[in-house]
Amino acid sequence: MKLIVAIVHDEDSHELIKKLASKEFNITKLASTGGFLKTGNTTLIIGVEKSKVDEALKIIANTCKTRKEYTMASSMIGETSSFIGQPIEVSVGGATVFVLDVDQFVKF
Ligand code: 2BA
């Protein structure tokens, strides 16, 4: 068994959960916050049989879009101190996904 941890944009999460649920994936949705932009995003944890990982990844890839977002350069002090006060454009990925091995899965 595998655990998929997918960090996605809040705006894509509703559609993604709908599509995954329609294919009978079990999902837990967590409200999360990006460490860099410090804005909300959504983390989904999805426990799946190994044989269904690719299907889940395909749905995630097809649903989650890359977006441009802006942050003030003050969050990057040290790297771009000459740009402090300027908005910096960052590309936020469609989804950041980790696929982990699951040692044990039990329900009581
Ligand atoms: P944030 O940490 O808010 O990052 C948002 C976007 O800002 C990132 O998009 C990236 O393009 C940019 N960014 C992040 N750290 C940066 C830095 N030190 N310097 C310059 N630009 C930086 P994504 O890479 O698509 O990440 C989207 C969200 O996924 C992240 O939100 C974070 O919540 C999560 N994430 C990404 N990589 C991760 C990792 N290795 N471990 C844990 N969470 C991760």
PDB file of N, CA and C in Angstrom, residues 24-99:
ATOM      1  N   GLU A  24     -13.596   6.140  -6.490  1.00  0.00           N
ATOM      2  CA  GLU A  24     -13.550   5.356  -5.248  1.00  0.00           C
ATOM      3  C   GLU A  24     -12.225   5.406  -4.493  1.00  0.00           C
ATOM      4  N   PHE A  25     -11.522   6.537  -4.624  1.00  0.00           N
ATOM      5  CA  PHE A  25     -10.358   6.736  -3.768  1.00  0.00           C
ATOM      6  C   PHE A  25     -10.841   7.255  -2.416  1.00  0.00           C
ATOM      7  N   ASN A  26     -10.147   6.833  -1.360  1.00  0.00           N
ATOM      8  CA  ASN A  26     -10.442   7.349  -0.015  1.00  0.00           C
ATOM      9  C   ASN A  26      -9.505   8.521   0.264  1.00  0.00           C
ATOM     10  N   ILE A  27     -10.073   9.624   0.697  1.00  0.00           N
ATOM     11  CA  ILE A  27      -9.305  10.870   0.788  1.00  0.00           C
ATOM     12  C   ILE A  27      -9.530  11.546   2.138  1.00  0.00           C
ATOM     13  N   THR A  28      -8.471  12.108   2.679  1.00  0.00           N
ATOM     14  CA  THR A  28      -8.607  13.032   3.812  1.00  0.00           C
ATOM     15  C   THR A  28      -8.056  14.371   3.367  1.00  0.00           C
ATOM     16  N   LYS A  29      -8.866  15.407   3.623  1.00  0.00           N
ATOM     17  CA  LYS A  29      -8.470  16.765   3.224  1.00  0.00           C
ATOM     18  C   LYS A  29      -7.991  17.533   4.452  1.00  0.00           C
ATOM     19  N   LEU A  30      -6.826  18.128   4.335  1.00  0.00           N
ATOM     20  CA  LEU A  30      -6.281  18.923   5.443  1.00  0.00           C
ATOM     21  C   LEU A  30      -6.087  20.362   4.969  1.00  0.00           C
ATOM     22  N   ALA A  31      -6.460  21.315   5.807  1.00  0.00           N
ATOM     23  CA  ALA A  31      -6.166  22.714   5.488  1.00  0.00           C
ATOM     24  C   ALA A  31      -4.698  22.941   5.838  1.00  0.00           C
ATOM     25  N   SER A  32      -3.930  23.490   4.896  1.00  0.00           N
ATOM     26  CA  SER A  32      -2.500  23.667   5.151  1.00  0.00           C
ATOM     27  C   SER A  32      -2.068  25.066   4.695  1.00  0.00           C
ATOM     28  N   THR A  33      -0.857  25.413   5.023  1.00  0.00           N
ATOM     29  CA  THR A  33      -0.332  26.743   4.676  1.00  0.00           C
ATOM     30  C   THR A  33       1.066  26.590   4.109  1.00  0.00           C
ATOM     31  N   GLY A  34       1.309  27.200   2.958  1.00  0.00           N
ATOM     32  CA  GLY A  34       2.640  27.130   2.354  1.00  0.00           C
ATOM     33  C   GLY A  34       3.643  27.917   3.186  1.00  0.00           C
ATOM     34  N   GLY A  35       4.800  27.337   3.383  1.00  0.00           N
ATOM     35  CA  GLY A  35       5.820  27.984   4.212  1.00  0.00           C
ATOM     36  C   GLY A  35       6.409  29.223   3.560  1.00  0.00           C
ATOM     37  N   PHE A  36       6.359  29.316   2.241  1.00  0.00           N
ATOM     38  CA  PHE A  36       6.970  30.446   1.543  1.00  0.00           C
ATOM     39  C   PHE A  36       5.965  31.577   1.347  1.00  0.00           C
ATOM     40  N   LEU A  37       4.846  31.301   0.691  1.00  0.00           N
ATOM     41  CA  LEU A  37       3.850  32.349   0.444  1.00  0.00           C
ATOM     42  C   LEU A  37       3.015  32.651   1.689  1.00  0.00           C
ATOM     43  N   LYS A  38       2.965  31.686   2.601  1.00  0.00           N
ATOM     44  CA  LYS A  38       2.177  31.799   3.844  1.00  0.00           C
ATOM     45  C   LYS A  38       0.702  32.009   3.544  1.00  0.00           C
ATOM     46  N   THR A  39       0.264  31.408   2.427  1.00  0.00           N
ATOM     47  CA  THR A  39      -1.164  31.440   2.115  1.00  0.00           C
ATOM     48  C   THR A  39      -1.688  30.013   2.182  1.00  0.00           C
ATOM     49  N   GLY A  40      -2.998  29.913   2.264  1.00  0.00           N
ATOM     50  CA  GLY A  40      -3.620  28.596   2.423  1.00  0.00           C
ATOM     51  C   GLY A  40      -3.460  27.745   1.186  1.00  0.00           C
ATOM     52  N   ASN A  41      -3.243  26.469   1.403  1.00  0.00           N
ATOM     53  CA  ASN A  41      -3.364  25.499   0.325  1.00  0.00           C
ATOM     54  C   ASN A  41      -4.043  24.275   0.919  1.00  0.00           C
ATOM     55  N   THR A  42      -4.229  23.251   0.127  1.00  0.00           N
ATOM     56  CA  THR A  42      -4.938  22.062   0.593  1.00  0.00           C
ATOM     57  C   THR A  42      -4.024  20.862   0.465  1.00  0.00           C
ATOM     58  N   THR A  43      -3.943  20.072   1.514  1.00  0.00           N
ATOM     59  CA  THR A  43      -3.169  18.834   1.455  1.00  0.00           C
ATOM     60  C   THR A  43      -4.140  17.656   1.506  1.00  0.00           C
ATOM     61  N   LEU A  44      -4.032  16.790   0.511  1.00  0.00           N
ATOM     62  CA  LEU A  44      -4.874  15.592   0.500  1.00  0.00           C
ATOM     63  C   LEU A  44      -4.012  14.398   0.847  1.00  0.00           C
ATOM     64  N   ILE A  45      -4.475  13.543   1.734  1.00  0.00           N
ATOM     65  CA  ILE A  45      -3.792  12.273   1.963  1.00  0.00           C
ATOM     66  C   ILE A  45      -4.708  11.158   1.460  1.00  0.00           C
ATOM     67  N   ILE A  46      -4.097  10.310   0.657  1.00  0.00           N
ATOM     68  CA  ILE A  46      -4.878   9.303  -0.066  1.00  0.00           C
ATOM     69  C   ILE A  46      -4.161   7.960   0.097  1.00  0.00           C
ATOM     70  N   GLY A  47      -4.766   7.047   0.814  1.00  0.00           N
ATOM     71  CA  GLY A  47      -4.198   5.697   0.946  1.00  0.00           C
ATOM     72  C   GLY A  47      -4.689   4.842  -0.211  1.00  0.00           C
ATOM     73  N   VAL A  48      -3.746   4.247  -0.956  1.00  0.00           N
ATOM     74  CA  VAL A  48      -4.147   3.488  -2.161  1.00  0.00           C
ATOM     75  C   VAL A  48      -3.327   2.214  -2.308  1.00  0.00           C
ATOM     76  N   GLU A  49      -3.934   1.254  -2.975  1.00  0.00           N
ATOM     77  CA  GLU A  49      -3.159   0.081  -3.381  1.00  0.00           C
ATOM     78  C   GLU A  49      -2.128   0.541  -4.401  1.00  0.00           C
ATOM     79  N   LYS A  50      -0.970  -0.144  -4.406  1.00  0.00           N
ATOM     80  CA  LYS A  50       0.115   0.239  -5.311  1.00  0.00           C
ATOM     81  C   LYS A  50      -0.360   0.315  -6.764  1.00  0.00           C
ATOM     82  N   SER A  51      -1.253  -0.600  -7.124  1.00  0.00           N
ATOM     83  CA  SER A  51      -1.711  -0.675  -8.517  1.00  0.00           C
ATOM     84  C   SER A  51      -2.551   0.537  -8.935  1.00  0.00           C
ATOM     85  N   LYS A  52      -3.032   1.320  -7.937  1.00  0.00           N
ATOM     86  CA  LYS A  52      -3.884   2.468  -8.285  1.00  0.00           C
ATOM     87  C   LYS A  52      -3.149   3.816  -8.180  1.00  0.00           C
ATOM     88  N   VAL A  53      -1.860   3.774  -7.855  1.00  0.00           N
ATOM     89  CA  VAL A  53      -1.114   5.027  -7.682  1.00  0.00           C
ATOM     90  C   VAL A  53      -1.102   5.834  -8.990  1.00  0.00           C
ATOM     91  N   ASP A  54      -0.804   5.164 -10.096  1.00  0.00           N
ATOM     92  CA  ASP A  54      -0.693   5.895 -11.372  1.00  0.00           C
ATOM     93  C   ASP A  54      -2.013   6.551 -11.766  1.00  0.00           C
ATOM     94  N   GLU A  55      -3.106   5.842 -11.517  1.00  0.00           N
ATOM     95  CA  GLU A  55      -4.429   6.399 -11.847  1.00  0.00           C
ATOM     96  C   GLU A  55      -4.667   7.674 -11.020  1.00  0.00           C
ATOM     97  N   ALA A  56      -4.331   7.619  -9.731  1.00  0.00           N
ATOM     98  CA  ALA A  56      -4.523   8.803  -8.872  1.00  0.00           C
ATOM     99  C   ALA A  56      -3.632   9.955  -9.347  1.00  0.00           C
ATOM    100  N   LEU A  57      -2.374   9.649  -9.681  1.00  0.00           N
ATOM    101  CA  LEU A  57      -1.452  10.707 -10.120  1.00  0.00           C
ATOM    102  C   LEU A  57      -1.937  11.357 -11.410  1.00  0.00           C
ATOM    103  N   LYS A  58      -2.498  10.533 -12.286  1.00  0.00           N
ATOM    104  CA  LYS A  58      -3.005  11.068 -13.555  1.00  0.00           C
ATOM    105  C   LYS A  58      -4.157  12.046 -13.302  1.00  0.00           C
ATOM    106  N   ILE A  59      -5.053  11.677 -12.402  1.00  0.00           N
ATOM    107  CA  ILE A  59      -6.191  12.557 -12.088  1.00  0.00           C
ATOM    108  C   ILE A  59      -5.674  13.872 -11.481  1.00  0.00           C
ATOM    109  N   ILE A  60      -4.697  13.756 -10.573  1.00  0.00           N
ATOM    110  CA  ILE A  60      -4.142  14.965  -9.941  1.00  0.00           C
ATOM    111  C   ILE A  60      -3.496  15.855 -11.008  1.00  0.00           C
ATOM    112  N   ALA A  61      -2.695  15.250 -11.881  1.00  0.00           N
ATOM    113  CA  ALA A  61      -1.984  16.026 -12.912  1.00  0.00           C
ATOM    114  C   ALA A  61      -2.963  16.698 -13.869  1.00  0.00           C
ATOM    115  N   ASN A  62      -4.051  16.019 -14.196  1.00  0.00           N
ATOM    116  CA  ASN A  62      -5.005  16.579 -15.159  1.00  0.00           C
ATOM    117  C   ASN A  62      -5.917  17.634 -14.549  1.00  0.00           C
ATOM    118  N   THR A  63      -5.980  17.702 -13.218  1.00  0.00           N
ATOM    119  CA  THR A  63      -6.942  18.602 -12.575  1.00  0.00           C
ATOM    120  C   THR A  63      -6.283  19.870 -12.034  1.00  0.00           C
ATOM    121  N   CYS A  64      -5.021  19.757 -11.622  1.00  0.00           N
ATOM    122  CA  CYS A  64      -4.389  20.871 -10.904  1.00  0.00           C
ATOM    123  C   CYS A  64      -3.552  21.721 -11.855  1.00  0.00           C
ATOM    124  N   LYS A  65      -3.842  23.017 -11.855  1.00  0.00           N
ATOM    125  CA  LYS A  65      -3.188  23.930 -12.804  1.00  0.00           C
ATOM    126  C   LYS A  65      -2.071  24.724 -12.129  1.00  0.00           C
ATOM    127  N   THR A  66      -1.044  25.018 -12.900  1.00  0.00           N
ATOM    128  CA  THR A  66       0.021  25.909 -12.412  1.00  0.00           C
ATOM    129  C   THR A  66      -0.485  27.348 -12.464  1.00  0.00           C
ATOM    130  N   ARG A  67      -0.140  28.120 -11.432  1.00  0.00           N
ATOM    131  CA  ARG A  67      -0.586  29.525 -11.376  1.00  0.00           C
ATOM    132  C   ARG A  67       0.578  30.432 -11.023  1.00  0.00           C
ATOM    133  N   LYS A  68       0.447  31.681 -11.435  1.00  0.00           N
ATOM    134  CA  LYS A  68       1.405  32.710 -10.999  1.00  0.00           C
ATOM    135  C   LYS A  68       0.841  33.349  -9.736  1.00  0.00           C
ATOM    136  N   GLU A  69       1.674  33.499  -8.720  1.00  0.00           N
ATOM    137  CA  GLU A  69       1.265  34.199  -7.503  1.00  0.00           C
ATOM    138  C   GLU A  69       2.338  35.225  -7.180  1.00  0.00           C
ATOM    139  N   TYR A  70       2.004  36.146  -6.295  1.00  0.00           N
ATOM    140  CA  TYR A  70       2.955  37.206  -5.966  1.00  0.00           C
ATOM    141  C   TYR A  70       3.224  37.253  -4.469  1.00  0.00           C
ATOM    142  N   THR A  71       4.443  37.538  -4.126  1.00  0.00           N
ATOM    143  CA  THR A  71       4.793  37.745  -2.725  1.00  0.00           C
ATOM    144  C   THR A  71       5.719  38.952  -2.664  1.00  0.00           C
ATOM    145  N   MET A  72       5.759  39.587  -1.488  1.00  0.00           N
ATOM    146  CA  MET A  72       6.666  40.714  -1.351  1.00  0.00           C
ATOM    147  C   MET A  72       8.080  40.200  -1.153  1.00  0.00           C
ATOM    148  N   ALA A  73       9.034  40.903  -1.721  1.00  0.00           N
ATOM    149  CA  ALA A  73      10.429  40.447  -1.659  1.00  0.00           C
ATOM    150  C   ALA A  73      10.936  40.365  -0.229  1.00  0.00           C
ATOM    151  N   SER A  74      10.243  41.032   0.727  1.00  0.00           N
ATOM    152  CA  SER A  74      10.708  40.974   2.115  1.00  0.00           C
ATOM    153  C   SER A  74      10.695  39.549   2.642  1.00  0.00           C
ATOM    154  N   SER A  75       9.879  38.642   2.020  1.00  0.00           N
ATOM    155  CA  SER A  75       9.916  37.246   2.480  1.00  0.00           C
ATOM    156  C   SER A  75      11.163  36.543   1.992  1.00  0.00           C
ATOM    157  N   MET A  76      11.945  37.217   1.171  1.00  0.00           N
ATOM    158  CA  MET A  76      13.141  36.578   0.622  1.00  0.00           C
ATOM    159  C   MET A  76      14.404  37.305   1.064  1.00  0.00           C
ATOM    160  N   ILE A  77      14.336  37.995   2.207  1.00  0.00           N
ATOM    161  CA  ILE A  77      15.511  38.742   2.680  1.00  0.00           C
ATOM    162  C   ILE A  77      16.726  37.829   2.715  1.00  0.00           C
ATOM    163  N   GLY A  78      17.816  38.351   2.256  1.00  0.00           N
ATOM    164  CA  GLY A  78      19.035  37.528   2.230  1.00  0.00           C
ATOM    165  C   GLY A  78      19.325  37.083   0.820  1.00  0.00           C
ATOM    166  N   GLU A  79      18.269  36.751   0.085  1.00  0.00           N
ATOM    167  CA  GLU A  79      18.466  36.285  -1.286  1.00  0.00           C
ATOM    168  C   GLU A  79      18.399  37.450  -2.264  1.00  0.00           C
ATOM    169  N   THR A  80      17.445  38.376  -2.035  1.00  0.00           N
ATOM    170  CA  THR A  80      17.245  39.452  -3.014  1.00  0.00           C
ATOM    171  C   THR A  80      17.038  40.769  -2.272  1.00  0.00           C
ATOM    172  N   SER A  81      17.903  41.084  -1.302  1.00  0.00           N
ATOM    173  CA  SER A  81      17.652  42.234  -0.451  1.00  0.00           C
ATOM    174  C   SER A  81      17.513  43.529  -1.235  1.00  0.00           C
ATOM    175  N   SER A  82      18.090  43.635  -2.448  1.00  0.00           N
ATOM    176  CA  SER A  82      17.964  44.871  -3.203  1.00  0.00           C
ATOM    177  C   SER A  82      16.543  45.052  -3.746  1.00  0.00           C
ATOM    178  N   PHE A  83      15.723  44.000  -3.685  1.00  0.00           N
ATOM    179  CA  PHE A  83      14.361  44.101  -4.218  1.00  0.00           C
ATOM    180  C   PHE A  83      13.305  44.223  -3.116  1.00  0.00           C
ATOM    181  N   ILE A  84      13.730  44.462  -1.873  1.00  0.00           N
ATOM    182  CA  ILE A  84      12.763  44.510  -0.765  1.00  0.00           C
ATOM    183  C   ILE A  84      11.669  45.535  -1.073  1.00  0.00           C
ATOM    184  N   GLY A  85      10.410  45.140  -0.835  1.00  0.00           N
ATOM    185  CA  GLY A  85       9.286  46.024  -1.115  1.00  0.00           C
ATOM    186  C   GLY A  85       8.694  45.810  -2.487  1.00  0.00           C
ATOM    187  N   GLN A  86       9.387  45.085  -3.343  1.00  0.00           N
ATOM    188  CA  GLN A  86       8.877  44.811  -4.699  1.00  0.00           C
ATOM    189  C   GLN A  86       8.103  43.488  -4.695  1.00  0.00           C
ATOM    190  N   PRO A  87       6.993  43.423  -5.431  1.00  0.00           N
ATOM    191  CA  PRO A  87       6.330  42.121  -5.539  1.00  0.00           C
ATOM    192  C   PRO A  87       7.133  41.185  -6.436  1.00  0.00           C
ATOM    193  N   ILE A  88       7.265  39.963  -6.017  1.00  0.00           N
ATOM    194  CA  ILE A  88       8.013  38.954  -6.769  1.00  0.00           C
ATOM    195  C   ILE A  88       7.011  37.922  -7.289  1.00  0.00           C
ATOM    196  N   GLU A  89       7.136  37.595  -8.558  1.00  0.00           N
ATOM    197  CA  GLU A  89       6.235  36.581  -9.139  1.00  0.00           C
ATOM    198  C   GLU A  89       6.817  35.192  -8.898  1.00  0.00           C
ATOM    199  N   VAL A  90       5.987  34.286  -8.388  1.00  0.00           N
ATOM    200  CA  VAL A  90       6.425  32.892  -8.258  1.00  0.00           C
ATOM    201  C   VAL A  90       5.403  31.995  -8.953  1.00  0.00           C
ATOM    202  N   SER A  91       5.907  30.916  -9.499  1.00  0.00           N
ATOM    203  CA  SER A  91       5.029  29.971 -10.177  1.00  0.00           C
ATOM    204  C   SER A  91       4.690  28.869  -9.182  1.00  0.00           C
ATOM    205  N   VAL A  92       3.397  28.753  -8.843  1.00  0.00           N
ATOM    206  CA  VAL A  92       2.968  27.728  -7.893  1.00  0.00           C
ATOM    207  C   VAL A  92       2.504  26.522  -8.691  1.00  0.00           C
ATOM    208  N   GLY A  93       3.140  25.417  -8.411  1.00  0.00           N
ATOM    209  CA  GLY A  93       2.899  24.209  -9.207  1.00  0.00           C
ATOM    210  C   GLY A  93       1.472  23.725  -9.115  1.00  0.00           C
ATOM    211  N   GLY A  94       1.075  22.961 -10.108  1.00  0.00           N
ATOM    212  CA  GLY A  94      -0.263  22.375 -10.110  1.00  0.00           C
ATOM    213  C   GLY A  94      -0.455  21.520  -8.868  1.00  0.00           C
ATOM    214  N   ALA A  95       0.532  20.739  -8.533  1.00  0.00           N
ATOM    215  CA  ALA A  95       0.449  19.901  -7.326  1.00  0.00           C
ATOM    216  C   ALA A  95       1.860  19.481  -6.948  1.00  0.00           C
ATOM    217  N   THR A  96       2.112  19.456  -5.655  1.00  0.00           N
ATOM    218  CA  THR A  96       3.371  18.902  -5.138  1.00  0.00           C
ATOM    219  C   THR A  96       3.002  17.582  -4.476  1.00  0.00           C
ATOM    220  N   VAL A  97       3.560  16.503  -4.986  1.00  0.00           N
ATOM    221  CA  VAL A  97       3.067  15.178  -4.571  1.00  0.00           C
ATOM    222  C   VAL A  97       4.203  14.312  -4.037  1.00  0.00           C
ATOM    223  N   PHE A  98       3.959  13.700  -2.891  1.00  0.00           N
ATOM    224  CA  PHE A  98       4.886  12.705  -2.323  1.00  0.00           C
ATOM    225  C   PHE A  98       4.157  11.366  -2.336  1.00  0.00           C
ATOM    226  N   VAL A  99       4.856  10.314  -2.715  1.00  0.00           N
ATOM    227  CA  VAL A  99       4.264   8.962  -2.646  1.00  0.00           C
ATOM    228  C   VAL A  99       5.119   8.151  -1.668  1.00  0.00           C
TER     229      VAL A  99
END
